[in-house]
mmCIF file of C-alpha atoms in Angstrom:
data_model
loop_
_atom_site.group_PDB
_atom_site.id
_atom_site.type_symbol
_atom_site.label_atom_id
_atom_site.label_comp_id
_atom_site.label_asym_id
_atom_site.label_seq_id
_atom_site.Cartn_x
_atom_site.Cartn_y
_atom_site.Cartn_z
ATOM 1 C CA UNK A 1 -5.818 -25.922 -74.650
ATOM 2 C CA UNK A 2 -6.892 -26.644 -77.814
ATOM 3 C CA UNK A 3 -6.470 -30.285 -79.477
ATOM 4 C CA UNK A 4 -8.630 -32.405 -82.302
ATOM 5 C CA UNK A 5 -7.572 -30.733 -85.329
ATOM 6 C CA UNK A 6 -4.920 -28.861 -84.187
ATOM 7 C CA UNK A 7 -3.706 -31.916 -82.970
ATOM 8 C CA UNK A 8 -2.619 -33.350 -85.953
ATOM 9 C CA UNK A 9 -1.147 -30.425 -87.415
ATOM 10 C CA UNK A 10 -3.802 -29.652 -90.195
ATOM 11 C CA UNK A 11 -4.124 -26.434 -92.325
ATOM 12 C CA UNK A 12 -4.849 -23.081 -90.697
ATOM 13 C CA UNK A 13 -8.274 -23.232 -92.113
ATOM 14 C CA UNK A 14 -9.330 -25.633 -89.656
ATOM 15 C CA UNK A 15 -10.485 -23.227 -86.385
ATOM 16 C CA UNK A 16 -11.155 -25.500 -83.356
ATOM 17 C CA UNK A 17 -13.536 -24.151 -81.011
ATOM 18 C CA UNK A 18 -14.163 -25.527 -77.434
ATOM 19 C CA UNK A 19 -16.713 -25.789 -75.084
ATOM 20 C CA UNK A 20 -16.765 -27.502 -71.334
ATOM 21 C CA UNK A 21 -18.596 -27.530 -67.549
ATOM 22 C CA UNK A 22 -16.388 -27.855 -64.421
ATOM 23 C CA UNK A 23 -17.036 -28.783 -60.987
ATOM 24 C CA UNK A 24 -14.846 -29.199 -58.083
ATOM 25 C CA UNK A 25 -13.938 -28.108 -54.876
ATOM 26 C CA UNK A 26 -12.473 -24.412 -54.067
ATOM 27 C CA UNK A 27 -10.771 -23.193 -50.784
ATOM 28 C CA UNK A 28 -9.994 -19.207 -50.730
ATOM 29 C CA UNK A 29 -8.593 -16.723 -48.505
ATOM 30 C CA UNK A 30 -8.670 -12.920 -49.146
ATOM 31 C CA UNK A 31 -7.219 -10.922 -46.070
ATOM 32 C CA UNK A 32 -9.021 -7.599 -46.950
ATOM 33 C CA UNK A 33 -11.982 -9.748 -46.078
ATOM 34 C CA UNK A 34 -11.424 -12.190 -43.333
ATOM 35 C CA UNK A 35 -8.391 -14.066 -41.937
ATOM 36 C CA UNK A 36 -9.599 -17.380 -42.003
ATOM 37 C CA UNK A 37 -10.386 -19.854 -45.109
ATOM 38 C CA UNK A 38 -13.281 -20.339 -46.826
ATOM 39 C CA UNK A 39 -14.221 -23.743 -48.763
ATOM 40 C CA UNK A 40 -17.366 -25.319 -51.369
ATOM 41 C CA UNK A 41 -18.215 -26.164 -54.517
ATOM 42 C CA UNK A 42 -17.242 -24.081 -57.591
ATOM 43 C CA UNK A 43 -18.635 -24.186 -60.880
ATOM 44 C CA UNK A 44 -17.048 -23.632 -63.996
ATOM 45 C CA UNK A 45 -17.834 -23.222 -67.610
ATOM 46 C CA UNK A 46 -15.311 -21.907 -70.361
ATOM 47 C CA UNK A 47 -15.193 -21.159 -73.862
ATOM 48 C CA UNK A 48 -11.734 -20.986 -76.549
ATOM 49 C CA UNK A 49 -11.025 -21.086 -80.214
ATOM 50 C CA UNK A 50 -7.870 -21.856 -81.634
ATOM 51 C CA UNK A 51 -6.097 -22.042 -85.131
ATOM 52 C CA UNK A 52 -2.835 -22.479 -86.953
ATOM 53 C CA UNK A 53 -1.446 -18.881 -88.526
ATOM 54 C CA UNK A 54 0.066 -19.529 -92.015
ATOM 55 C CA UNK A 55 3.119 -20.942 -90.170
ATOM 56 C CA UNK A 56 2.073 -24.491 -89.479
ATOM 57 C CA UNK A 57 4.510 -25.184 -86.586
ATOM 58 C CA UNK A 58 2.855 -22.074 -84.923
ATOM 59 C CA UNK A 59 -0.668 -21.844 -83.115
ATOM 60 C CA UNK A 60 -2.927 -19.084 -81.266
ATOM 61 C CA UNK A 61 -6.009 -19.640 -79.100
ATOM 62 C CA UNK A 62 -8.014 -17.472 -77.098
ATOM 63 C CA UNK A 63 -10.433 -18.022 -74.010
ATOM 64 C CA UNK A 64 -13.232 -17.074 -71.498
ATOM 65 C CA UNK A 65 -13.718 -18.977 -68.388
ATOM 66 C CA UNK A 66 -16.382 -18.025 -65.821
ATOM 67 C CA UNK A 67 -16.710 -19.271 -62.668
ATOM 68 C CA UNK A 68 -19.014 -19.461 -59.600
ATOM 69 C CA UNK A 69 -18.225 -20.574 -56.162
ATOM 70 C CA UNK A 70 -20.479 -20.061 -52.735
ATOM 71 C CA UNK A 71 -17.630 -20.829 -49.702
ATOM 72 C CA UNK A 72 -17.917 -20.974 -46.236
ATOM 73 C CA UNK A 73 -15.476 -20.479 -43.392
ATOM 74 C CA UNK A 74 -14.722 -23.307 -41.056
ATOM 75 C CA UNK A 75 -16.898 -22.464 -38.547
ATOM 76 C CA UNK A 76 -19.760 -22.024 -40.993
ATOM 77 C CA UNK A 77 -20.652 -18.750 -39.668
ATOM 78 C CA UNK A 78 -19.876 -16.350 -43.078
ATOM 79 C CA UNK A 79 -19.788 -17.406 -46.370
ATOM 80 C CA UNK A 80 -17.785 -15.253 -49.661
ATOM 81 C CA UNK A 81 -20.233 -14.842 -52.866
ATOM 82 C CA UNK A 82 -17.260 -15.256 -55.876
ATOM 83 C CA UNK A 83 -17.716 -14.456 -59.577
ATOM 84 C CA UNK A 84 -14.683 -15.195 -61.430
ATOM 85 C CA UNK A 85 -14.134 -14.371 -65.060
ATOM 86 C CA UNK A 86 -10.863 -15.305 -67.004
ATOM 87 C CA UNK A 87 -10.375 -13.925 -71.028
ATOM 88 C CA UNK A 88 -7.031 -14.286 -72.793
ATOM 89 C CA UNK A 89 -4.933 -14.672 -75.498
ATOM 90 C CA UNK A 90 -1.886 -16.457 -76.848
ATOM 91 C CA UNK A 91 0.531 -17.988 -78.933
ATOM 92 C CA UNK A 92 2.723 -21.442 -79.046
ATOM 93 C CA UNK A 93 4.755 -23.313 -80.892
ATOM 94 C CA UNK A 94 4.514 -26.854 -82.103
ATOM 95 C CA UNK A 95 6.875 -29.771 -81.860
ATOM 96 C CA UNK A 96 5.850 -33.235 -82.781
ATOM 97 C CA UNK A 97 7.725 -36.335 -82.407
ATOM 98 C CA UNK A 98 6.232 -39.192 -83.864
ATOM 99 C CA UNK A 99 3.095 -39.657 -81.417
ATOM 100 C CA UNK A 100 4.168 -36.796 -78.750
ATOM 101 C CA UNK A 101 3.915 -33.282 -79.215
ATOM 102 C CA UNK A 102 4.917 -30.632 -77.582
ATOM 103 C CA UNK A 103 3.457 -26.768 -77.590
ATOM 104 C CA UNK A 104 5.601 -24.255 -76.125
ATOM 105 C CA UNK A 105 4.683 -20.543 -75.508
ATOM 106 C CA UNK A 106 2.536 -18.032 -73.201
ATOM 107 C CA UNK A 107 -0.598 -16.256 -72.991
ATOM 108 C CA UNK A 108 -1.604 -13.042 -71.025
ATOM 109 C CA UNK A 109 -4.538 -13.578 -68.829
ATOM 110 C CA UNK A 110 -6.908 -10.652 -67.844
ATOM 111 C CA UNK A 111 -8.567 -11.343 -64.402
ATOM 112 C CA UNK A 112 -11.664 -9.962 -62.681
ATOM 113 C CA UNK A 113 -12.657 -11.791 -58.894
ATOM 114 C CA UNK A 114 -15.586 -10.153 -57.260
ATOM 115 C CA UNK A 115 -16.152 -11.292 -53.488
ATOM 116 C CA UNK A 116 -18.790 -10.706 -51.070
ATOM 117 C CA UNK A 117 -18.315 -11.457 -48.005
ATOM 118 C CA UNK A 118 -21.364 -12.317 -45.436
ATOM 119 C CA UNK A 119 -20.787 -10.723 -42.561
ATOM 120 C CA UNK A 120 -18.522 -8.279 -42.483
ATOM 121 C CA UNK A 121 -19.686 -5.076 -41.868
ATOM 122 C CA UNK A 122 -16.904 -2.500 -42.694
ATOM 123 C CA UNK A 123 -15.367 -3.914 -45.867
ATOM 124 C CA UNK A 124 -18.049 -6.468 -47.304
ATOM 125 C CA UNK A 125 -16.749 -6.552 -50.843
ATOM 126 C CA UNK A 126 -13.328 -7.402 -52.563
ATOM 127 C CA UNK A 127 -12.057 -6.800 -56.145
ATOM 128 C CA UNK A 128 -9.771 -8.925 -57.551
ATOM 129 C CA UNK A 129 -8.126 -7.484 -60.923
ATOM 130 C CA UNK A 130 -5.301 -8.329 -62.619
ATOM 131 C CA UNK A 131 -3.452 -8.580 -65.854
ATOM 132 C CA UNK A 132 -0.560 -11.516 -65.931
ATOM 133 C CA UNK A 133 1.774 -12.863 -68.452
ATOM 134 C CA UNK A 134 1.801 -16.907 -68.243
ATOM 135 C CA UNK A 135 4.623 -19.177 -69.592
ATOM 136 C CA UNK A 136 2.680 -22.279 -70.915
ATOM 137 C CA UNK A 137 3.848 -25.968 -71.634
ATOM 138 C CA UNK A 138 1.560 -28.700 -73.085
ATOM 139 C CA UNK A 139 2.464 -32.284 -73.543
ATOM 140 C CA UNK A 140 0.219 -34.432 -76.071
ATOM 141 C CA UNK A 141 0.375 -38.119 -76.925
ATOM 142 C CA UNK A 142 -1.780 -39.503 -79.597
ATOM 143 C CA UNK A 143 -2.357 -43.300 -80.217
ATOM 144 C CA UNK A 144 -4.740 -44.659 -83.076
ATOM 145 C CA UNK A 145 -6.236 -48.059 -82.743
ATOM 146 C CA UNK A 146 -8.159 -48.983 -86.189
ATOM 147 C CA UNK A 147 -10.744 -45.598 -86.364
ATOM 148 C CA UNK A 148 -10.554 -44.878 -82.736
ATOM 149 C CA UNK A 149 -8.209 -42.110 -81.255
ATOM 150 C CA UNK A 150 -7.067 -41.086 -78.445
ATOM 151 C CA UNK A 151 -5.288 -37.851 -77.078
ATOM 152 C CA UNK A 152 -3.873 -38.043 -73.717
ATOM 153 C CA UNK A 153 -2.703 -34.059 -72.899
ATOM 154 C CA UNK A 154 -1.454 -32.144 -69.723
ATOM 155 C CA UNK A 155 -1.264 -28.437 -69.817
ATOM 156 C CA UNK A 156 0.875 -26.532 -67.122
ATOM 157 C CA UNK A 157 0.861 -22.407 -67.039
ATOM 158 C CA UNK A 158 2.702 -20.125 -64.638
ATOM 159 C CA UNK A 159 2.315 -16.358 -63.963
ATOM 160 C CA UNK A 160 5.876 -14.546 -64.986
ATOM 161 C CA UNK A 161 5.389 -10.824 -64.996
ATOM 162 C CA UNK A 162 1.943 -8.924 -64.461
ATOM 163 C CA UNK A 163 -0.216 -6.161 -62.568
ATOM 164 C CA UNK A 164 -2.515 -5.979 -60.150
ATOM 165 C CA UNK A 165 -4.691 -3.557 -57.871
ATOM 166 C CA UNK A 166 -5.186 -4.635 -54.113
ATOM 167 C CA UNK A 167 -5.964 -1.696 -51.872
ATOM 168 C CA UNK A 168 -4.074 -1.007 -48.534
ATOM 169 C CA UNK A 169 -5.371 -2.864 -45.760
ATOM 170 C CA UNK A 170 -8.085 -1.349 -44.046
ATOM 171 C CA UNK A 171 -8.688 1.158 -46.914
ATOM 172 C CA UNK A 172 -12.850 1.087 -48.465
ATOM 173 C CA UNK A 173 -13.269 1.392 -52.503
ATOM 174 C CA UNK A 174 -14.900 4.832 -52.020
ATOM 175 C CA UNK A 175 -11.545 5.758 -50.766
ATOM 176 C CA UNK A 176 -9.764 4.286 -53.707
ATOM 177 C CA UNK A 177 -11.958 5.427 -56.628
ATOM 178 C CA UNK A 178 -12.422 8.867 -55.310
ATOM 179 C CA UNK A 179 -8.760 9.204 -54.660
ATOM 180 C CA UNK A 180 -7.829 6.873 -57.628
ATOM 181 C CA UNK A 181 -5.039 9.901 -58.954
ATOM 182 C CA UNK A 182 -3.483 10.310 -55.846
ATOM 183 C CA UNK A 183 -4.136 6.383 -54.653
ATOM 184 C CA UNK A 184 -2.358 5.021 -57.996
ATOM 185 C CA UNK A 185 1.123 4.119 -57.185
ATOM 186 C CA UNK A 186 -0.398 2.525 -53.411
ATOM 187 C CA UNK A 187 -2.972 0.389 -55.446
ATOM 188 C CA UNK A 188 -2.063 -0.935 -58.716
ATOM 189 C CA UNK A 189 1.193 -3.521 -58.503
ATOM 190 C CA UNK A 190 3.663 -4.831 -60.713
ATOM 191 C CA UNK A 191 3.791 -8.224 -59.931
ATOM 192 C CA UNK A 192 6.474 -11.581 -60.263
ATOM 193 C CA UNK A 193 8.002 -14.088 -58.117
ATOM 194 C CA UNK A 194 8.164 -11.864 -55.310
ATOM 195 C CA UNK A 195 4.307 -11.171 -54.684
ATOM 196 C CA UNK A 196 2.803 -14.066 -57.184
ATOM 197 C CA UNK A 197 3.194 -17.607 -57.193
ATOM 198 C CA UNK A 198 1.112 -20.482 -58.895
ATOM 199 C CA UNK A 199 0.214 -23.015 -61.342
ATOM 200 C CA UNK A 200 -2.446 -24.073 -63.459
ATOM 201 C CA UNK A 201 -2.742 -27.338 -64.204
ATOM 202 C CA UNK A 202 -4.961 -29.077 -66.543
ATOM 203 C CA UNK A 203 -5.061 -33.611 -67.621
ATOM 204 C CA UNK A 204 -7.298 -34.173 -70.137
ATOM 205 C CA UNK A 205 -8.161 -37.431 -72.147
ATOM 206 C CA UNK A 206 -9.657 -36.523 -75.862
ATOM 207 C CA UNK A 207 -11.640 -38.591 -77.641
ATOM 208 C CA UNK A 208 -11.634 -37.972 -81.182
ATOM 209 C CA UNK A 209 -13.939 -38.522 -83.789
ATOM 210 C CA UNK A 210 -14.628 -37.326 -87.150
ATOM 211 C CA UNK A 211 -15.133 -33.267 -86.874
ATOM 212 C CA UNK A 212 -15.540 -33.404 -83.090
ATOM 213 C CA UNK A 213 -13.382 -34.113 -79.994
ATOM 214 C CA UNK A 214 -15.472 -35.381 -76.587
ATOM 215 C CA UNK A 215 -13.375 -35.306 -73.498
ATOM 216 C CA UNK A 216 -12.655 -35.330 -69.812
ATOM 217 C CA UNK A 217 -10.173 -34.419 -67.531
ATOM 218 C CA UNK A 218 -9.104 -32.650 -64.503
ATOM 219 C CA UNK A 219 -8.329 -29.183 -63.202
ATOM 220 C CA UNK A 220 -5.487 -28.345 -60.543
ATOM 221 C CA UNK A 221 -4.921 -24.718 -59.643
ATOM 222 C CA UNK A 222 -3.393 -22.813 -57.088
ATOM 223 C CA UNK A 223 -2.823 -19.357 -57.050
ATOM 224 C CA UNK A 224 -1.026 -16.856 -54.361
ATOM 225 C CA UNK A 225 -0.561 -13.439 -54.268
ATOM 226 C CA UNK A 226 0.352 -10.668 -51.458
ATOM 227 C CA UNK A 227 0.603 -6.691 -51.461
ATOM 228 C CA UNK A 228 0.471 -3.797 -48.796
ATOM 229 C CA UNK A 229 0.050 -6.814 -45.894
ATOM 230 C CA UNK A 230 -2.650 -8.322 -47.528
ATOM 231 C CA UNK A 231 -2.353 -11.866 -48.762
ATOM 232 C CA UNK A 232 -4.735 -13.896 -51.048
ATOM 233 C CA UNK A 233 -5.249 -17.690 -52.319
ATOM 234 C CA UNK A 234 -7.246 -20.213 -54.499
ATOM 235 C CA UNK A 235 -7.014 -23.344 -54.558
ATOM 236 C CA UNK A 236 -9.050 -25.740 -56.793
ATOM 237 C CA UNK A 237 -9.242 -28.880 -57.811
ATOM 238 C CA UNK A 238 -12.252 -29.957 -60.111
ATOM 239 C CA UNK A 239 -13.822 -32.541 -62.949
ATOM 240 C CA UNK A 240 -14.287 -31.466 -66.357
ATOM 241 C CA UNK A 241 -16.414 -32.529 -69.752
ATOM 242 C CA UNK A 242 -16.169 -31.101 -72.656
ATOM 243 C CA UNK A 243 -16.604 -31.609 -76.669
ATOM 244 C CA UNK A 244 -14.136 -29.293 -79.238
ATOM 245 C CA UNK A 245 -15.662 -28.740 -82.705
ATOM 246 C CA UNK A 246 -14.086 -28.173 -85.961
ATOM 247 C CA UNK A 247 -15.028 -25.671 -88.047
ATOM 248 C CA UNK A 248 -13.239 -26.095 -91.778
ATOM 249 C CA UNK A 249 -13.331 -23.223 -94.370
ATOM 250 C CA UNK A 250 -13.123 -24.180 -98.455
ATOM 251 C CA UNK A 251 -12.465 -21.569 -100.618
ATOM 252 C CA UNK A 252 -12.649 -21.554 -104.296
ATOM 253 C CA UNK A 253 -15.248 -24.607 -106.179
ATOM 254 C CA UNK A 254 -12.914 -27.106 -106.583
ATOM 255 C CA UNK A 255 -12.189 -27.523 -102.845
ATOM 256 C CA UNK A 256 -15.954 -27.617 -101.893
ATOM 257 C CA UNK A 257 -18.163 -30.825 -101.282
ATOM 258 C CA UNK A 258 -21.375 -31.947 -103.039
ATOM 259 C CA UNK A 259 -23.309 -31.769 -99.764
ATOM 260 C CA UNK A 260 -21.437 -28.858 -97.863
ATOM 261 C CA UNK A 261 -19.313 -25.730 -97.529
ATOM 262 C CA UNK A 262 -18.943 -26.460 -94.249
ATOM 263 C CA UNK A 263 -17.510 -29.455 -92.172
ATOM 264 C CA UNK A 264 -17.603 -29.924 -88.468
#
């Protein structure tokens, strides 16, 4: 989630823009490539931008995560191969009170999971894709001490309403792709409560300086869905550093510096 700037409620001409590196543990299970659990180290690195529209109370951001993870299975006799790439959008709404704020809203997520799996020599790959609505709440509280700040924020999303394609067990992607207008209804899902559960959870401490925001935090996510008998997890829990940037536009000579147009 976006904070610095946007943290204290300044003009929409102020776009944040973030940058950060993960690492942390991962444990997985995909059914339409093993029963058992895999575990390891996943890496992590995402990118976002957000700004205020011309209502100040209101905000957007949007967002790319990638991530990387090589897991084995308890018996360390298979491991999964996992690219996961995360871009969205969305939209929230801002309520301070004195040094809390609040940002209420929801973002939709677009999904894509590849997974290849060791040693399994029918089905060795897995596609995970998916498009989800999340409901979003972020809680902020800012203290000042002389020219040091701090932000202390937690971030918690859930998936509401969605779609996804899982395959029916036992059934290979040549199957599905060259039988994708018959296959349709059988693979792609709408999905809520019933099939989908999770949270993403996200504690950050910002520390802000002029332009910039350095900060450090950590990630909690769990994620479960099922379809046609087949039932999938993640679970992660990981560090994070990061530094947000503020990029502020001036338009018109009056409202631009000696020394810049821009200010970061």
């Amino acid at each position: 989630m976006i904070v610095s700037q946007i943290a204290y409620g300044q003009e929409s001409k102020t776009l944040s823009t973030k940058y950060s590196f993960s690492v942390g543990t991962i444990k997985m299970a995909d059914h339409n490539l093993s029963n058992q659990e895999y575990s390891g180290i996943v890496y992590g690195l995402q990118f976002s931008q957000g700004q205020y529209y011309k209502n100040k109370n209101v905000s957007w951001n949007i967002h790319e995560q990638i991530r990387y993870s090589h897991p084995l299975n308890a018996s360390k006799s298979a491991y999964i191969t996992y690219l996961g790439i995360n871009i969205g959008f969305g939209s929230y709404y801002n309520l301070k009170l004195n040094n809390f704020k609040f940002k209420l809203g929801g973002y939709i997520d677009i999904y894509e999971g590849a997974k290849y799996q060791s040693r399994n020599v029918n089905n060795i790959f897995s596609n995970d894709l998916q498009l989800q609505l999340l409901a979003n709440i972020t809680a902020q509280y800012h203290y000042t001490w002389n020219k040091f700040g701090l932000l202390v924020q937690y971030q918690m999303a859930t998936p509401l309403i969605g779609c996804m394609f899982i395959p029916e067990m036992g059934q290979s992607y040549y199957e599905v792709y060259k039988y994708l207008s018959e296959n349709l209804e059988d693979v792609v899902h709408f999905t809520s409560f019933h099939n989908r559960q999770g949270y993403k959870g996200n504690l950050t401490l910002n520390f802000l300086f002029k332009g910039f925001t350095l900060y450090t935090g950590f990630i909690h996510h769990f994620d479960y869905w099922h379809q046609n008998d087949l039932y999938f997890y993640n679970k992660e829990l990981s560090g994070q550093i990061g530094v947000i940037v503020d990029l502020e536009f001036r338009c018109g000579l009056k409202s631009q510096p000696d020394n810049s147009v821009i200010v970061f």
